[in-house]
Coordinates of N, CA and C in Angstrom, one line a residue:
Chain A
M1 N 115.5 80.6 26.7 CA 115.2 81.1 28.0 C 115.0 83.0 28.1
S2 N 113.9 82.9 28.5 CA 114.0 84.6 29.0 C 114.1 84.8 30.5
Q3 N 115.0 86.0 30.1 CA 115.5 86.0 31.8 C 115.2 87.5 32.1
A4 N 114.3 87.8 32.2 CA 113.8 89.4 32.8 C 114.5 89.8 33.9
T5 N 115.1 91.0 34.1 CA 115.8 91.6 35.1 C 114.7 91.7 36.2
S6 N 114.7 91.4 37.5 CA 113.9 91.9 38.7 C 114.7 92.9 39.3
Q7 N 114.2 93.5 40.5 CA 114.9 94.2 41.2 C 114.8 93.7 42.6
A8 N 116.0 93.9 43.1 CA 116.3 93.5 44.4 C 117.1 94.8 45.0
I9 N 116.7 94.7 46.4 CA 117.0 96.5 47.7 C 117.9 95.2 48.5
F10 N 119.1 95.4 48.7 CA 119.2 95.2 49.8 C 119.4 96.5 50.8
F11 N 119.0 96.5 52.3 CA 118.4 97.2 53.1 C 119.3 97.1 54.2
H12 N 120.3 98.0 54.5 CA 121.2 98.2 55.6 C 121.8 99.0 56.3
A13 N 122.1 99.1 57.4 CA 122.3 100.4 58.2 C 124.1 100.6 58.9
G14 N 125.1 99.8 58.0 CA 126.2 99.4 58.5 C 126.7 98.5 59.6
C15 N 125.6 97.9 60.2 CA 126.3 96.9 61.1 C 127.1 96.0 60.8
P16 N 127.7 95.7 61.7 CA 128.7 94.2 60.8 C 127.5 93.2 60.4
V17 N 126.7 92.5 61.1 CA 125.7 91.8 60.9 C 125.6 91.8 59.1
C18 N 125.1 93.6 59.2 CA 124.6 94.1 57.4 C 125.4 93.6 56.6
V19 N 126.8 93.8 57.1 CA 128.2 94.1 56.0 C 128.3 92.5 56.0
A20 N 128.1 91.7 56.9 CA 128.8 90.1 56.7 C 127.6 89.8 55.8
A21 N 126.1 90.3 55.7 CA 125.1 89.5 54.8 C 125.2 90.3 53.8
E22 N 125.6 91.4 53.3 CA 125.9 92.1 52.1 C 126.8 91.2 51.1
Q23 N 128.0 91.1 52.2 CA 129.3 90.6 51.3 C 128.8 89.1 50.9
Q24 N 128.2 88.3 51.0 CA 128.4 86.8 51.2 C 126.7 86.8 50.1
F25 N 125.7 87.4 50.4 CA 124.5 87.5 50.2 C 124.4 88.1 48.6
V26 N 124.6 89.1 48.7 CA 124.5 90.0 47.5 C 124.8 89.7 46.3
Q27 N 126.1 89.4 46.4 CA 127.2 88.7 45.6 C 126.4 87.2 44.8
A28 N 126.1 86.9 46.0 CA 125.4 85.4 45.5 C 124.1 85.4 44.6
L29 N 123.7 86.2 44.4 CA 122.2 86.5 43.4 C 123.0 86.5 42.0
D30 N 121.9 85.9 41.4 CA 122.2 85.8 40.0 C 122.3 86.9 39.0
P31 N 123.3 87.8 38.9 CA 123.1 88.9 38.1 C 123.1 88.9 37.0
T32 N 122.2 88.0 36.3 CA 121.5 88.2 34.5 C 120.4 88.4 34.8
R33 N 119.6 87.8 36.5 CA 118.3 88.4 36.7 C 117.9 89.0 37.4
Y34 N 118.9 89.4 38.5 CA 118.8 90.7 39.6 C 119.4 92.0 39.3
R35 N 119.0 93.2 39.3 CA 119.5 94.3 39.4 C 119.7 94.5 40.8
V36 N 120.6 94.7 41.6 CA 120.5 94.4 42.8 C 121.0 96.2 43.7
E37 N 119.8 96.8 44.2 CA 120.1 98.4 44.8 C 121.0 98.1 46.5
V38 N 121.9 98.9 46.9 CA 122.3 98.3 48.5 C 121.9 100.1 48.8
V39 N 120.8 99.9 49.5 CA 120.5 101.0 50.3 C 120.8 101.4 51.8
H40 N 121.8 102.3 52.4 CA 122.4 102.5 53.8 C 121.3 103.0 54.4
L41 N 120.0 102.5 55.1 CA 119.0 103.9 55.7 C 119.9 104.6 56.8
G42 N 121.2 104.5 57.3 CA 121.6 105.2 58.3 C 122.2 106.7 57.6
E43 N 122.5 106.4 56.3 CA 122.4 107.7 55.5 C 121.5 108.1 54.7
A44 N 120.4 107.4 54.3 CA 119.7 107.6 53.5 C 118.0 107.4 54.5
A45 N 118.0 108.3 55.4 CA 116.9 108.0 56.2 C 115.8 108.3 55.3
G46 N 115.7 109.0 54.6 CA 114.4 109.3 53.7 C 113.7 108.2 53.0
R47 N 114.6 106.9 53.0 CA 114.3 105.9 52.2 C 113.8 104.8 53.7
V48 N 114.0 105.2 54.3 CA 113.0 103.9 55.5 C 111.4 104.1 55.8
S49 N 111.2 105.0 55.1 CA 109.5 104.5 54.8 C 109.3 103.4 54.0
E50 N 110.3 104.0 52.6 CA 110.2 103.2 51.3 C 110.4 101.7 51.8
A51 N 111.2 101.5 53.0 CA 111.4 100.1 53.2 C 110.6 99.5 54.1
E52 N 109.9 100.6 54.9 CA 108.6 99.8 55.6 C 107.7 99.3 54.7
S53 N 107.5 100.1 53.8 CA 106.3 100.0 52.5 C 106.1 98.4 52.3
F54 N 107.4 98.0 51.9 CA 107.6 96.7 51.6 C 107.6 95.7 52.4
G55 N 107.3 96.1 53.6 CA 107.3 95.1 55.0 C 108.4 95.0 55.6
V56 N 109.6 95.8 55.6 CA 110.9 95.4 56.3 C 110.7 96.0 57.7
Q57 N 111.2 95.7 58.5 CA 111.2 95.8 60.0 C 112.3 96.1 60.5
S58 N 113.6 95.1 60.1 CA 114.7 95.0 60.4 C 115.6 95.4 59.3
V59 N 116.9 95.6 59.9 CA 118.1 95.5 58.5 C 119.0 94.7 59.4
P60 N 119.8 94.0 58.7 CA 119.6 94.0 56.8 C 118.7 93.0 56.8
A61 N 118.2 93.5 55.5 CA 116.8 92.8 54.8 C 117.0 93.0 53.0
L62 N 116.6 91.9 52.6 CA 116.3 91.8 51.1 C 115.2 91.7 50.6
V63 N 114.9 92.6 49.6 CA 113.9 93.0 49.1 C 114.0 92.2 47.6
I64 N 113.1 91.2 47.1 CA 113.1 90.4 46.2 C 111.6 90.7 45.4
D65 N 111.5 91.2 44.4 CA 110.5 91.6 43.8 C 109.3 91.8 44.4
G66 N 109.5 93.0 45.2 CA 108.7 93.4 46.0 C 108.7 92.6 47.7
Q67 N 108.7 91.6 47.7 CA 108.9 90.9 48.9 C 110.2 90.9 49.6
A68 N 109.9 90.9 51.4 CA 111.0 91.5 51.8 C 111.3 90.0 53.0
F69 N 112.7 90.2 53.0 CA 113.2 88.9 53.5 C 114.1 89.6 54.7
H70 N 114.2 89.1 55.9 CA 115.0 89.9 57.0 C 116.0 88.7 57.1
I71 N 117.5 89.0 57.6 CA 118.5 88.1 57.2 C 119.2 88.4 58.9
N72 N 119.1 87.5 59.6 CA 119.6 87.4 60.8 C 119.1 88.6 61.5
F73 N 119.9 89.4 62.2 CA 118.9 90.6 62.8 C 120.2 91.4 63.4
G74 N 119.9 92.7 62.6 CA 120.8 93.6 63.0 C 120.9 94.6 63.4
A75 N 119.8 95.6 63.4 CA 119.1 96.6 63.9 C 117.6 96.8 63.4
P76 N 116.4 97.0 64.2 CA 115.4 97.5 64.1 C 115.2 98.8 63.4
L77 N 114.2 98.8 62.6 CA 114.2 100.1 61.8 C 113.7 101.3 62.8
S78 N 113.3 100.7 63.9 CA 112.7 101.8 64.8 C 114.0 102.8 65.3
A79 N 115.1 101.9 65.4 CA 116.2 102.8 65.7 C 116.9 103.6 64.8
L80 N 116.4 103.4 63.6 CA 116.9 104.5 62.5 C 116.0 105.5 62.1
K81 N 115.0 105.9 63.2 CA 114.3 107.2 62.8 C 114.5 108.0 63.5
Chain B
M1 N 136.9 85.1 33.7 CA 136.8 84.9 35.2 C 136.7 83.4 35.4
S2 N 137.1 83.4 36.5 CA 137.1 81.5 37.3 C 136.2 82.1 37.9
Q3 N 135.1 81.0 38.0 CA 134.0 80.4 38.9 C 133.9 79.6 39.3
A4 N 134.6 79.1 40.6 CA 134.2 77.9 41.4 C 133.0 77.9 41.4
T5 N 132.4 76.2 41.8 CA 131.1 76.0 42.3 C 131.2 75.7 43.9
S6 N 130.4 76.8 44.2 CA 130.1 76.3 45.9 C 129.0 76.2 46.3
Q7 N 129.2 75.7 47.8 CA 128.2 74.9 48.0 C 127.3 76.0 49.0
A8 N 126.0 75.7 48.7 CA 124.8 76.0 49.6 C 123.8 75.6 49.8
I9 N 123.3 75.7 51.2 CA 122.7 74.6 51.6 C 121.6 75.4 52.4
F10 N 119.9 75.0 52.0 CA 119.1 75.4 52.5 C 118.3 74.8 53.0
F11 N 117.9 74.9 55.0 CA 117.6 74.1 55.8 C 116.4 74.8 55.9
H12 N 115.3 74.1 55.9 CA 113.8 74.3 55.9 C 112.8 72.9 57.0
A13 N 111.7 73.5 57.3 CA 111.0 72.8 57.9 C 109.6 72.9 57.4
G14 N 109.4 73.1 56.3 CA 107.8 72.7 55.4 C 107.4 73.9 55.7
C15 N 107.5 74.8 56.8 CA 106.4 76.0 57.7 C 106.4 77.1 56.1
P16 N 105.3 77.3 56.2 CA 104.7 78.6 55.1 C 106.1 79.2 55.0
V17 N 106.6 80.1 56.3 CA 107.7 81.1 55.8 C 108.8 80.3 55.0
C18 N 108.7 79.2 55.1 CA 110.1 78.6 54.9 C 109.6 78.1 53.3
V19 N 108.6 77.9 53.1 CA 108.1 77.6 51.7 C 108.5 79.2 50.8
A20 N 107.8 80.1 51.2 CA 108.0 81.2 50.6 C 109.2 81.6 50.6
A21 N 110.3 81.2 51.4 CA 111.8 81.8 51.5 C 112.5 80.6 50.4
E22 N 112.1 79.8 50.3 CA 112.5 78.2 49.4 C 112.7 79.3 47.9
Q23 N 111.1 79.3 47.6 CA 110.8 79.6 46.5 C 111.3 81.0 45.7
Q24 N 111.4 82.0 46.8 CA 112.0 83.4 46.0 C 113.4 83.3 46.1
F25 N 113.9 82.8 47.4 CA 115.4 83.0 47.6 C 116.3 81.9 47.1
V26 N 116.0 80.6 47.2 CA 116.7 79.9 46.2 C 117.2 80.1 44.9
Q27 N 115.8 80.2 44.2 CA 115.8 80.4 42.7 C 116.8 81.5 42.0
A28 N 117.1 82.5 43.2 CA 118.0 83.9 43.0 C 119.0 83.5 42.9
L29 N 119.7 82.7 43.6 CA 121.1 82.4 43.8 C 121.6 82.1 42.5
D30 N 122.5 82.4 42.0 CA 123.7 82.3 40.7 C 123.9 80.9 40.6
P31 N 123.2 80.3 39.8 CA 123.3 78.6 39.3 C 124.7 78.6 38.8
T32 N 125.3 79.3 38.2 CA 126.8 79.3 37.9 C 127.7 79.1 38.9
R33 N 127.2 79.7 40.0 CA 128.2 79.4 41.0 C 128.2 78.8 42.3
Y34 N 126.7 78.5 42.6 CA 125.6 77.9 43.6 C 125.4 77.1 43.4
R35 N 126.0 75.6 43.7 CA 125.0 74.0 44.0 C 124.3 74.1 45.1
V36 N 122.8 74.0 45.2 CA 122.1 74.4 45.8 C 121.5 73.2 46.6
E37 N 121.7 72.9 48.0 CA 120.7 71.9 48.3 C 119.7 72.0 49.5
V38 N 118.5 72.1 49.2 CA 117.4 71.9 49.7 C 117.2 70.3 50.9
V39 N 117.0 71.0 52.2 CA 117.1 69.9 53.1 C 116.3 70.4 54.1
H40 N 115.0 69.2 54.1 CA 113.9 69.7 55.0 C 114.0 68.6 56.4
L41 N 114.6 69.8 57.5 CA 114.9 68.7 58.7 C 113.5 68.1 59.5
G42 N 112.4 68.4 58.7 CA 111.3 67.8 59.6 C 111.4 65.7 59.2
E43 N 112.1 65.9 57.9 CA 112.2 64.6 57.1 C 113.6 64.1 57.6
A44 N 114.4 65.1 57.8 CA 115.4 64.5 57.8 C 116.5 64.9 59.1
A45 N 115.5 64.2 60.1 CA 116.1 64.9 61.6 C 117.9 64.5 61.8
G46 N 118.4 63.8 61.2 CA 119.3 63.3 61.4 C 120.6 64.5 61.2
R47 N 120.2 65.6 60.1 CA 120.9 66.5 59.7 C 120.8 67.5 60.4
V48 N 119.9 67.3 61.9 CA 120.0 68.8 62.8 C 121.2 68.9 63.1
S49 N 122.0 68.1 63.4 CA 123.2 68.5 64.2 C 124.4 69.0 63.3
E50 N 123.8 68.6 61.7 CA 125.0 69.2 60.7 C 124.3 70.8 60.4
A51 N 123.2 71.0 60.8 CA 122.7 72.3 60.9 C 122.9 73.2 61.9
E52 N 123.0 72.7 62.6 CA 123.8 73.4 64.3 C 125.2 73.6 63.8
S53 N 126.0 72.7 63.3 CA 127.4 72.9 63.1 C 127.9 74.4 62.3
F54 N 126.8 74.6 61.4 CA 127.1 75.5 60.8 C 126.7 76.8 61.6
G55 N 125.9 76.8 62.8 CA 125.9 78.1 63.4 C 123.8 78.3 63.1
V56 N 123.2 77.6 62.7 CA 121.8 77.3 62.3 C 121.0 77.4 63.5
Q57 N 120.2 78.1 64.0 CA 119.6 78.0 65.0 C 118.1 77.9 64.8
S58 N 117.7 78.4 63.8 CA 116.3 78.4 63.4 C 116.3 78.4 61.7
V59 N 114.9 77.6 61.3 CA 114.8 77.7 59.9 C 113.7 78.6 59.5
P60 N 113.8 78.9 58.2 CA 114.6 78.8 57.1 C 116.1 79.2 57.4
A61 N 116.8 78.9 56.7 CA 118.2 79.3 57.1 C 118.9 78.8 55.4
L62 N 119.9 79.6 55.5 CA 120.5 79.7 54.1 C 122.5 79.7 54.5
V63 N 122.7 78.6 54.5 CA 124.2 78.1 54.6 C 124.8 78.7 53.3
I64 N 125.8 79.6 53.1 CA 126.1 80.2 51.8 C 127.9 80.0 52.6
D65 N 128.6 79.3 51.7 CA 130.1 78.8 51.8 C 130.6 78.6 53.1
G66 N 129.6 77.5 53.9 CA 129.7 77.5 55.3 C 129.2 78.5 56.3
Q67 N 128.6 79.7 56.0 CA 128.4 80.6 57.1 C 126.8 80.6 56.7
A68 N 126.2 80.7 57.8 CA 125.0 80.4 58.1 C 123.8 82.0 58.3
F69 N 122.6 82.0 57.3 CA 121.9 83.3 57.3 C 120.9 83.1 57.5
H70 N 120.1 83.5 58.7 CA 118.7 83.1 59.2 C 117.8 83.7 58.5
I71 N 116.7 83.6 57.6 CA 115.5 84.2 56.9 C 114.5 84.0 57.9
N72 N 114.2 85.5 57.9 CA 112.7 85.7 58.3 C 112.8 84.6 59.9
F73 N 111.4 84.8 60.5 CA 111.7 83.3 61.1 C 110.4 82.4 61.4
G74 N 111.0 81.0 61.0 CA 109.9 80.3 61.0 C 109.6 79.1 62.1
A75 N 110.7 78.5 62.6 CA 110.7 77.5 63.7 C 112.1 77.3 64.5
P76 N 112.4 77.2 65.3 CA 113.6 77.0 65.8 C 113.7 75.7 65.7
L77 N 115.0 75.6 65.7 CA 115.8 74.1 65.9 C 115.4 73.2 66.8
S78 N 115.3 73.2 68.3 CA 114.4 72.7 69.3 C 113.2 72.5 69.0
A79 N 112.5 73.1 68.0 CA 111.0 72.6 67.8 C 111.1 71.3 66.9
L80 N 112.7 71.2 66.3 CA 112.5 69.6 65.7 C 113.3 68.6 65.8
K81 N 113.9 68.4 66.9 CA 114.6 67.6 67.7 C 113.5 66.7 68.1

């Protein structure tokens, strides 16, 4: 099997919904295939535009191979600007 | 490392949002730790109540170790009854 390492980015803002999602979700990804970066947008506001470029509208969100998936609902990105 | 196999259930209803989530998301889970069951609630309406018991309110949703995560937004469960 060839298993390229893909990028996954978990965007969050420290909210309780975000933390629960991170703990359960991020650890469930296959570590042999995904290199996961966790980005706290409340502390890295400069990366909000990057999140938006992937189509992220709210946090927590997981971007896998460039595709955004919104998980539950924590906070809209507009609240982080 | 001890790696118990946990249960993950992906509930969907065949909608385009569901299919995209399934293809990207379910395959990203660590297969050595998660046994993933995919349930199409449009075809298995008898399992809607099971989904509800996990706190699922809309599909697509992924239940990991009994905890429900709603992914994007496809359809409310009420539309499937």
